[in-house]
Short mmCIF file of C-alpha atoms in Angstrom, two decimals:
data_model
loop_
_atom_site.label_atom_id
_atom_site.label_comp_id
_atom_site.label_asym_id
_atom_site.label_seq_id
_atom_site.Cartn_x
_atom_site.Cartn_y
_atom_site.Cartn_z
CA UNK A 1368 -23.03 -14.18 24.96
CA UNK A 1369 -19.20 -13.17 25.65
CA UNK A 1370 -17.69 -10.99 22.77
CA UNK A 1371 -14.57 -11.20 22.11
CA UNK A 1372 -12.79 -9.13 19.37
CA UNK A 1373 -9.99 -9.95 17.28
CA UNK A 1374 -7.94 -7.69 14.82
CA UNK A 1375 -7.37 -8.85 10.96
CA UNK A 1376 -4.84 -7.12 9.59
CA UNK A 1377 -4.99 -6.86 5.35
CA UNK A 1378 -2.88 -5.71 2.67
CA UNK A 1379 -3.25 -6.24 -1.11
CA UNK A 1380 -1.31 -9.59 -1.83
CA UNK A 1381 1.47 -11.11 -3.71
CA UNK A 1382 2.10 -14.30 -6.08
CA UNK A 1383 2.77 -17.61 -3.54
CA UNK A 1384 6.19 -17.28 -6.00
CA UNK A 1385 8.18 -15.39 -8.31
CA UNK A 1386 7.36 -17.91 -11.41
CA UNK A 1387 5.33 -16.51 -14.67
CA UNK A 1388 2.45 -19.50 -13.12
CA UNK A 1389 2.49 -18.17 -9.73
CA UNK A 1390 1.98 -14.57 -11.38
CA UNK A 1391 -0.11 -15.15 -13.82
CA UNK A 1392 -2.73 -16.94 -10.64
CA UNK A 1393 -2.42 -13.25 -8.51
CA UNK A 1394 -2.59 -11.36 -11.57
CA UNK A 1395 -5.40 -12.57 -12.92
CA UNK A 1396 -7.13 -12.77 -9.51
CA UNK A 1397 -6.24 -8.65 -9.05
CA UNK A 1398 -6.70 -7.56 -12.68
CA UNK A 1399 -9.95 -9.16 -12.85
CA UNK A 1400 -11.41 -7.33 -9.74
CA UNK A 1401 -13.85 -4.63 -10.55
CA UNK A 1402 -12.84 -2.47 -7.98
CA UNK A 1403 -9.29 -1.95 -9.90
CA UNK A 1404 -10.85 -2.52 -13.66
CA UNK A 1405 -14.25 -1.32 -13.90
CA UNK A 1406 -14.91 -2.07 -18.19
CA UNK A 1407 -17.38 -4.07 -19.48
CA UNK A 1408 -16.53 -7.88 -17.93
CA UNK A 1409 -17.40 -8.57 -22.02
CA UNK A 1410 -14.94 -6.40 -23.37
CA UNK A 1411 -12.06 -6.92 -20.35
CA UNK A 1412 -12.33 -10.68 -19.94
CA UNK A 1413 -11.23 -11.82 -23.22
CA UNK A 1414 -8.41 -9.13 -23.38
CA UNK A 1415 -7.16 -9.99 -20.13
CA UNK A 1416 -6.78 -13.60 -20.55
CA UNK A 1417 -6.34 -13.45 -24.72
CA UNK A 1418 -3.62 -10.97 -24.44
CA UNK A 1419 -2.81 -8.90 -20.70
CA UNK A 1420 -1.65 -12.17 -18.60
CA UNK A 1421 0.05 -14.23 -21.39
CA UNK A 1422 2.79 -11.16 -22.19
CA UNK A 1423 2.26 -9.71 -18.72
CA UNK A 1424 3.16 -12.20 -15.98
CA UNK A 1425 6.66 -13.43 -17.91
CA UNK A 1426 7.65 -9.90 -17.65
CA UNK A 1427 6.62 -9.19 -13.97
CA UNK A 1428 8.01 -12.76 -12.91
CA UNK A 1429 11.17 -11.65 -13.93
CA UNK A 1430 10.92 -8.80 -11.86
CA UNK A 1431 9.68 -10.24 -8.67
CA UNK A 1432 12.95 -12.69 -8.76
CA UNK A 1433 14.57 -9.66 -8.56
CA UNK A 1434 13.13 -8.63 -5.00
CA UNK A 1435 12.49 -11.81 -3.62
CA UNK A 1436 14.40 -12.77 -0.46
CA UNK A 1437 15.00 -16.11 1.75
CA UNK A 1438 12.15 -15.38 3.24
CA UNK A 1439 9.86 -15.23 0.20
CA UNK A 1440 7.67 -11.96 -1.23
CA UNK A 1441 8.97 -8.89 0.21
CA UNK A 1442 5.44 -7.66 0.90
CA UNK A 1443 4.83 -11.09 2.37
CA UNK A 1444 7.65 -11.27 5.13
CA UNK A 1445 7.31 -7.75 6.21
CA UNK A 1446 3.42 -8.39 7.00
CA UNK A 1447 4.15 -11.69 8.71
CA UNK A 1448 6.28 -9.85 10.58
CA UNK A 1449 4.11 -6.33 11.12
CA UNK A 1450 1.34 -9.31 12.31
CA UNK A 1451 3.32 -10.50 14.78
CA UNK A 1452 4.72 -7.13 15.97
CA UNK A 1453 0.93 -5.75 16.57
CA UNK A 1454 -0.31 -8.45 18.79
CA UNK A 1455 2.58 -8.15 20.91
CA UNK A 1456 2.40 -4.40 20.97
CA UNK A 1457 -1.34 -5.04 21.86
CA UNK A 1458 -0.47 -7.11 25.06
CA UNK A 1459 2.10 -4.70 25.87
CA UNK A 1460 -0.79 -2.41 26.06
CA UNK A 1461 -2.91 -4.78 28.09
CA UNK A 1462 -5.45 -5.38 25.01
CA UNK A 1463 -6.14 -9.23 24.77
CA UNK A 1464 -7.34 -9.59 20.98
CA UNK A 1465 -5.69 -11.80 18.52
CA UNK A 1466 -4.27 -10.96 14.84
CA UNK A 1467 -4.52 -12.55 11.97
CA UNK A 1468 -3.38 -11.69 8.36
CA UNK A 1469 -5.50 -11.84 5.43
CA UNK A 1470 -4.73 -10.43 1.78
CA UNK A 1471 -7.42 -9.27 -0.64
CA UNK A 1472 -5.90 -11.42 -3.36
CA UNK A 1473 -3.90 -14.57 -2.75
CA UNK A 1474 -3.22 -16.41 0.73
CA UNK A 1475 -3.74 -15.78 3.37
CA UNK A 1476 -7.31 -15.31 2.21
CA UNK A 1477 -10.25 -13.28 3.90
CA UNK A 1478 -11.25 -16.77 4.59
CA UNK A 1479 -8.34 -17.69 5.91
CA UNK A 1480 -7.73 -14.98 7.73
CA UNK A 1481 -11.08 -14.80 9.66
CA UNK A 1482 -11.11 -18.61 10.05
CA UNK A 1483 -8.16 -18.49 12.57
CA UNK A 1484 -9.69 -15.57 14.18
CA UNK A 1485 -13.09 -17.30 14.64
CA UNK A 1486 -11.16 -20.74 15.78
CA UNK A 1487 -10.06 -18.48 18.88
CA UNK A 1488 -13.85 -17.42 19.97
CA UNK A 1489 -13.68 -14.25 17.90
CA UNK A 1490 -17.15 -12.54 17.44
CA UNK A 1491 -16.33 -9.05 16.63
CA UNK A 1492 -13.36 -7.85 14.02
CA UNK A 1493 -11.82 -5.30 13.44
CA UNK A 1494 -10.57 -4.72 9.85
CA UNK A 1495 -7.58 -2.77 9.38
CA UNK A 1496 -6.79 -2.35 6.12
CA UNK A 1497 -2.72 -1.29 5.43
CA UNK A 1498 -3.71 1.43 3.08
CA UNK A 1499 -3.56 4.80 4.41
CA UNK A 1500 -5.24 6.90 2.09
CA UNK A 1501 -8.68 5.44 1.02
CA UNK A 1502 -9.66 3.99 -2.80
CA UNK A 1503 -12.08 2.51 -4.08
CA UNK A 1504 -9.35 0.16 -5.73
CA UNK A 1505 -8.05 -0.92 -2.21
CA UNK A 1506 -10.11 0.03 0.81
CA UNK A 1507 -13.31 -1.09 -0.99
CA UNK A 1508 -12.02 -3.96 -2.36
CA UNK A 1509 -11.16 -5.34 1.27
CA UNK A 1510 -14.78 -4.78 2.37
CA UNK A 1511 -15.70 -6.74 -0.84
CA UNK A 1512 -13.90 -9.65 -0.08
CA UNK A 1513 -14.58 -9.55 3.43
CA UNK A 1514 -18.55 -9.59 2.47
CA UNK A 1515 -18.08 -12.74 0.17
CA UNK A 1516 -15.81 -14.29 2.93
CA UNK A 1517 -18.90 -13.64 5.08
CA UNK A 1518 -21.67 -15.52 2.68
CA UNK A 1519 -21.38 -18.82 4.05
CA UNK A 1520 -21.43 -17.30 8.13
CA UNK A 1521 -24.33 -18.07 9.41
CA UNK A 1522 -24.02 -16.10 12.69
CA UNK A 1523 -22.33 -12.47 11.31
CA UNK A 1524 -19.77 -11.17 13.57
CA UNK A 1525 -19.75 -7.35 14.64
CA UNK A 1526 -17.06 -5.85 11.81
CA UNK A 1527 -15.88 -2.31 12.25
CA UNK A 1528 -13.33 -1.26 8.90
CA UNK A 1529 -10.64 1.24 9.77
CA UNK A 1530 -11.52 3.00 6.17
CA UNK A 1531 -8.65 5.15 6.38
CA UNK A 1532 -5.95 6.86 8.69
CA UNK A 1533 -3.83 9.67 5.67
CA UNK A 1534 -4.73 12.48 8.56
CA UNK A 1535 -3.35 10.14 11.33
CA UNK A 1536 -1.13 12.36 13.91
CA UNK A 1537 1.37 9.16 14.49
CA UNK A 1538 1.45 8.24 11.08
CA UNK A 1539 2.75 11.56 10.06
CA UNK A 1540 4.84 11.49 13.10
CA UNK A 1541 6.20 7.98 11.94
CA UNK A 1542 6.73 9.47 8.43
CA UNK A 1543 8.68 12.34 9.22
CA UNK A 1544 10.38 10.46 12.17
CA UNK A 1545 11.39 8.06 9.34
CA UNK A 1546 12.92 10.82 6.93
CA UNK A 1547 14.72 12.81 9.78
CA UNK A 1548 16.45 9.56 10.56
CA UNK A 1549 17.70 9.45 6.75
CA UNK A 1550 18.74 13.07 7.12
CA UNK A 1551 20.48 12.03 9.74
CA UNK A 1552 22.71 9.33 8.16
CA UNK A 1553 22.60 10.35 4.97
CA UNK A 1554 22.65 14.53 4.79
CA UNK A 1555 19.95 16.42 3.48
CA UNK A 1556 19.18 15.88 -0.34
CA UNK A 1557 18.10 18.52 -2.39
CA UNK A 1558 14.71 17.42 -3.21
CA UNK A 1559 12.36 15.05 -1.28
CA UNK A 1560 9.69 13.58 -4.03
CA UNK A 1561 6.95 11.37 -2.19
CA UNK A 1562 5.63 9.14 -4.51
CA UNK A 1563 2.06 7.59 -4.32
CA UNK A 1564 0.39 4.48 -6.31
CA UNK A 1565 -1.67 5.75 -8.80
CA UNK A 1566 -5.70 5.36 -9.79
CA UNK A 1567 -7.43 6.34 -13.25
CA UNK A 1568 -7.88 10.20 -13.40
CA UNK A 1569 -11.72 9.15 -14.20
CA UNK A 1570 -12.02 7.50 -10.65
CA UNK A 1571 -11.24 10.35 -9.07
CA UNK A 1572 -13.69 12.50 -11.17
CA UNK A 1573 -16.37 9.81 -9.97
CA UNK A 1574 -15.91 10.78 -6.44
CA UNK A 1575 -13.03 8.35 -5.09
CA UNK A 1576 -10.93 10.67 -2.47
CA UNK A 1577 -7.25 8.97 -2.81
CA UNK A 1578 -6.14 11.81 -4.58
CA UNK A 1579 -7.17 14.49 -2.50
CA UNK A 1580 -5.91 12.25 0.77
CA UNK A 1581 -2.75 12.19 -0.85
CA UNK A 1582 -2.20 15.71 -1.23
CA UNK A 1583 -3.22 15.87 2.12
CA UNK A 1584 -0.84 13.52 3.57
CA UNK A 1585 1.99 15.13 1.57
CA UNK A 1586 0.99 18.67 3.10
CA UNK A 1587 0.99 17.43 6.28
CA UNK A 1588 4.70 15.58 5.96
CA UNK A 1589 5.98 18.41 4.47
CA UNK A 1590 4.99 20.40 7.28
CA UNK A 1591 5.96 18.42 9.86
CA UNK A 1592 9.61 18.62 8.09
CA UNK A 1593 9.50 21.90 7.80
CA UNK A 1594 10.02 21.92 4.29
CA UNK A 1595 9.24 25.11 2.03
CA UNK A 1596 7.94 25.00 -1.13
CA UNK A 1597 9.74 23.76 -3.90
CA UNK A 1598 11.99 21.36 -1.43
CA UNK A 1599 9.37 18.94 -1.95
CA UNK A 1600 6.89 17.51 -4.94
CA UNK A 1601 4.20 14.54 -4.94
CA UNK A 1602 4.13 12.34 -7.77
CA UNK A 1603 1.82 9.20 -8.48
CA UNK A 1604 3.29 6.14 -9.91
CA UNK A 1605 2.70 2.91 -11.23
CA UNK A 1606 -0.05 3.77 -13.77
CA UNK A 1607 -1.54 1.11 -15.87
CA UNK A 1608 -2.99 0.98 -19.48
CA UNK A 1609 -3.83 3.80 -21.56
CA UNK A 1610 -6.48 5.77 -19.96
CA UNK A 1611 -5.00 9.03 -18.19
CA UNK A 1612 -4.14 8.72 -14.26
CA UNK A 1613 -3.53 11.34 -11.60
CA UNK A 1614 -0.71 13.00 -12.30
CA UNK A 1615 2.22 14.28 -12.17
CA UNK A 1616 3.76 10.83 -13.29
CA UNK A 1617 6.62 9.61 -10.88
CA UNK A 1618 8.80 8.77 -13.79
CA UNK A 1619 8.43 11.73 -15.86
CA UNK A 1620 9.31 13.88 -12.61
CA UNK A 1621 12.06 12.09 -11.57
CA UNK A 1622 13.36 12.39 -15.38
CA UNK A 1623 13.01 16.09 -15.05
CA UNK A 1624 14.23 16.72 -12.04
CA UNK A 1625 18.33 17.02 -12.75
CA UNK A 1626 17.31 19.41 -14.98
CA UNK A 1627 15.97 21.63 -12.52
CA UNK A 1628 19.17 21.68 -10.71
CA UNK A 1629 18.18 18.74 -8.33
CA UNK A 1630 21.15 16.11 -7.86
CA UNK A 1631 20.47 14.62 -4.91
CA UNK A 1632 17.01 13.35 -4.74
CA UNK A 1633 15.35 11.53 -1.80
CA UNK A 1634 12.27 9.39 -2.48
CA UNK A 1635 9.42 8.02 0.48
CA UNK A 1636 6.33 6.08 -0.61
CA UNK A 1637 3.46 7.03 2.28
CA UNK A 1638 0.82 5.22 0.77
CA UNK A 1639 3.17 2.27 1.19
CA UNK A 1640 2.69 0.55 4.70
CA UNK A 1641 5.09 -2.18 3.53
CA UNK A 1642 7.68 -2.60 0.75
CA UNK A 1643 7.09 -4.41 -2.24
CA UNK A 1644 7.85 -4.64 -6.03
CA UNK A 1645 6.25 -1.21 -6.42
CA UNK A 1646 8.58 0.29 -3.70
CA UNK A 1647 11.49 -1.53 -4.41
CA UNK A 1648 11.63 -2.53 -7.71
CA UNK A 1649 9.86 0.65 -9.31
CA UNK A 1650 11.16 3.34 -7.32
CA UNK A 1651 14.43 1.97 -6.13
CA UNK A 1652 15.30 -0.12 -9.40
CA UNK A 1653 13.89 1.81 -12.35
CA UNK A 1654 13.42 5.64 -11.10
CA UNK A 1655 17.01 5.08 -9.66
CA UNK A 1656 18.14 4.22 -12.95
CA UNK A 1657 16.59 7.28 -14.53
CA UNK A 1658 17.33 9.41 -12.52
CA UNK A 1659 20.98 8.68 -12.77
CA UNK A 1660 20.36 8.34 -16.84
CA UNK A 1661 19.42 12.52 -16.88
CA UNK A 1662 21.91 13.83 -14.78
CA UNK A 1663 21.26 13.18 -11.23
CA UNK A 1664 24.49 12.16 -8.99
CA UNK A 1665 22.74 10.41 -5.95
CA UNK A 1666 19.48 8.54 -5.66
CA UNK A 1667 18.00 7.76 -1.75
CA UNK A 1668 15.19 5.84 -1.68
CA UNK A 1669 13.49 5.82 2.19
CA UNK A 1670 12.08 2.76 2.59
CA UNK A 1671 8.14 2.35 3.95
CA UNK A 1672 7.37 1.82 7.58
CA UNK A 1673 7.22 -1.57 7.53
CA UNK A 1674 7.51 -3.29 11.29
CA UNK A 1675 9.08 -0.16 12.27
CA UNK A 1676 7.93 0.43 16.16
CA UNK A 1677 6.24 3.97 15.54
CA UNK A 1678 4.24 1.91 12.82
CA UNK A 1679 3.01 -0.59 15.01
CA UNK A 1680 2.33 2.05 17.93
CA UNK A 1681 -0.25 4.08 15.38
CA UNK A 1682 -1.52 0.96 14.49
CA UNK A 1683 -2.43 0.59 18.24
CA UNK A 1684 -3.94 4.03 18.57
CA UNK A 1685 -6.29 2.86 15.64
CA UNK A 1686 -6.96 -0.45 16.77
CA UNK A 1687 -7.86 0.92 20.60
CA UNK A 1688 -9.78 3.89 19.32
CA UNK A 1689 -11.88 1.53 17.20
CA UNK A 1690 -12.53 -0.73 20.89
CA UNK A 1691 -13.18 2.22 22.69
#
């Protein structure tokens, strides 16, 4: 039997539209995963329905019209296009393997995503999920849904997962690559802060390794930049609920930080491999605003690597390590 591989390329998701309906489907689907909310189903259910997505998904609708383009979710358009960008990048190279996109919640599904692949003759995938650092809120929620995409298969493909790539030589290269280029239109701010999505401090505690790949990733940019110490910080953002996350908060550093004499701050997301309301509405929206609200007197936000070409390169060397 011939094997042929084919690539599926995943990211989290996004609402099919910036409507409190749309967001209240891809909320719901997310917040109900218990990779990112591990309670009691007994105790979390009723709370999330009763009281989380009613007030919730207005609020975040509101938000997403905010970011949305002509060409629909942010996060959506970039990965269409980051898709598209590999498999070409993949002939270029002489490697003959399709692409498909899939998101862990939302459409394209898993199922969708490995239904196109398998249309073409695919018997062996390659996963690569678009989340450098590993969690078990993202990385192991991919191989979930890939394993309940597989439950009705009855002939398994061969699946390798790309688990995670924070060390990656190229994507440090395409990070710092990224900032010089800022430096280089911009000037030199007085700060860089990278920010990174946040998990539950307990997770971490249990053995998950984002944090520490963070850290890692950040030492390794910072390095590559040759920045000395206190010329950079790492921050995690976007916490959630009550229970104490990894810290130090985004917000509260970027509050702090025109106090400390900084006034021109730069701000780059690695754990972002595309921009979305996180990235753009978060950081570039509301931490621009503080910022500016304690003192600060210019706010650079440098966006993610999106379809960048040094992006899609390292996403090569991955993909033909993995078929080696």
């Amino acid at each position: 039997m011939t094997t042929k591989t084919g690539i599926l390329l995943v990211n989290l998701g996004t609402p099919a539209a910036p409507t409190t309906a749309a967001v209240k489907a891809f909320l719901g689907q997310f917040l109900h995963d218990p990779r990112v909310v591990d309670l009691p189903r007994t105790l979390w259910c009723p709370l999330l329905h009763g009281i989380i997505l009613p007030t919730r998904s207005p609020r975040v609708a509101k938000l997403y019209q905010a970011v949305w383009t002509a060409e629909g979710s942010p996060l959506m358009a970039i990965s269409v296009r980051q898709r598209a960008a590999l498999e070409q990048e993949l002939t270029r190279e002489g490697v003959d393997v399709p692409v498909a996109l899939a998101m862990t919640y939302g459409s394209p599904s898993m199922s969708e995503g490995w239904a196109q692949l398998k249309e073409q003759g695919v018997n062996r995938v390659i996963i690569l999920p678009l989340y450098p650092q590993y969690s078990v809120s993202t990385t192991a929620s991919v191989f979930d849904a890939w394993a309940k995409a597989m439950k009705r298969e009855r002939n398994l493909p061969v699946m390798r997962l790309i688990r995670d790539y924070h060390a990656h030589p190229e994507y440090i290269q395409a990070l710092a690559q990224s900032v010089r280029r800022h430096w280089e239109r911009h000037g030199q701010g007085d700060h860089l802060l990278m920010s990174f999505h946040g998990i539950p401090e307990r997770y971490a505690r249990e053995g998950d390794p984002y944090g520490d790949q963070c850290r890692h990733t950040g030492s390794l940019l910072a390095a590559a930049l040759n920045l000395e110490e206190g010329r950079w910080s790492l921050t995690f953002q976007s916490r959630f609920g009550k229970e104490e996350w990894l810290r130090p908060y985004t917000d509260e550093t970027v509050a702090s930080l025109p106090g400390k004499g900084v006034k021109r701050l730069e701000v780059i997301c690695p754990g972002f491999a595309a921009d979305c309301l996180e990235t753009l509405e978060e950081i570039d929206g509301q931490n621009r605003e503080l910022f500016l609200e304690h003192g600060g007197e210019a706010f650079h936000f440098i966006p993610s690597l999106n379809d960048e070409a040094a992006h899609i390169r390292m996403m090569v060397s991955l993909i033909c390590r993995e078929l080696a």
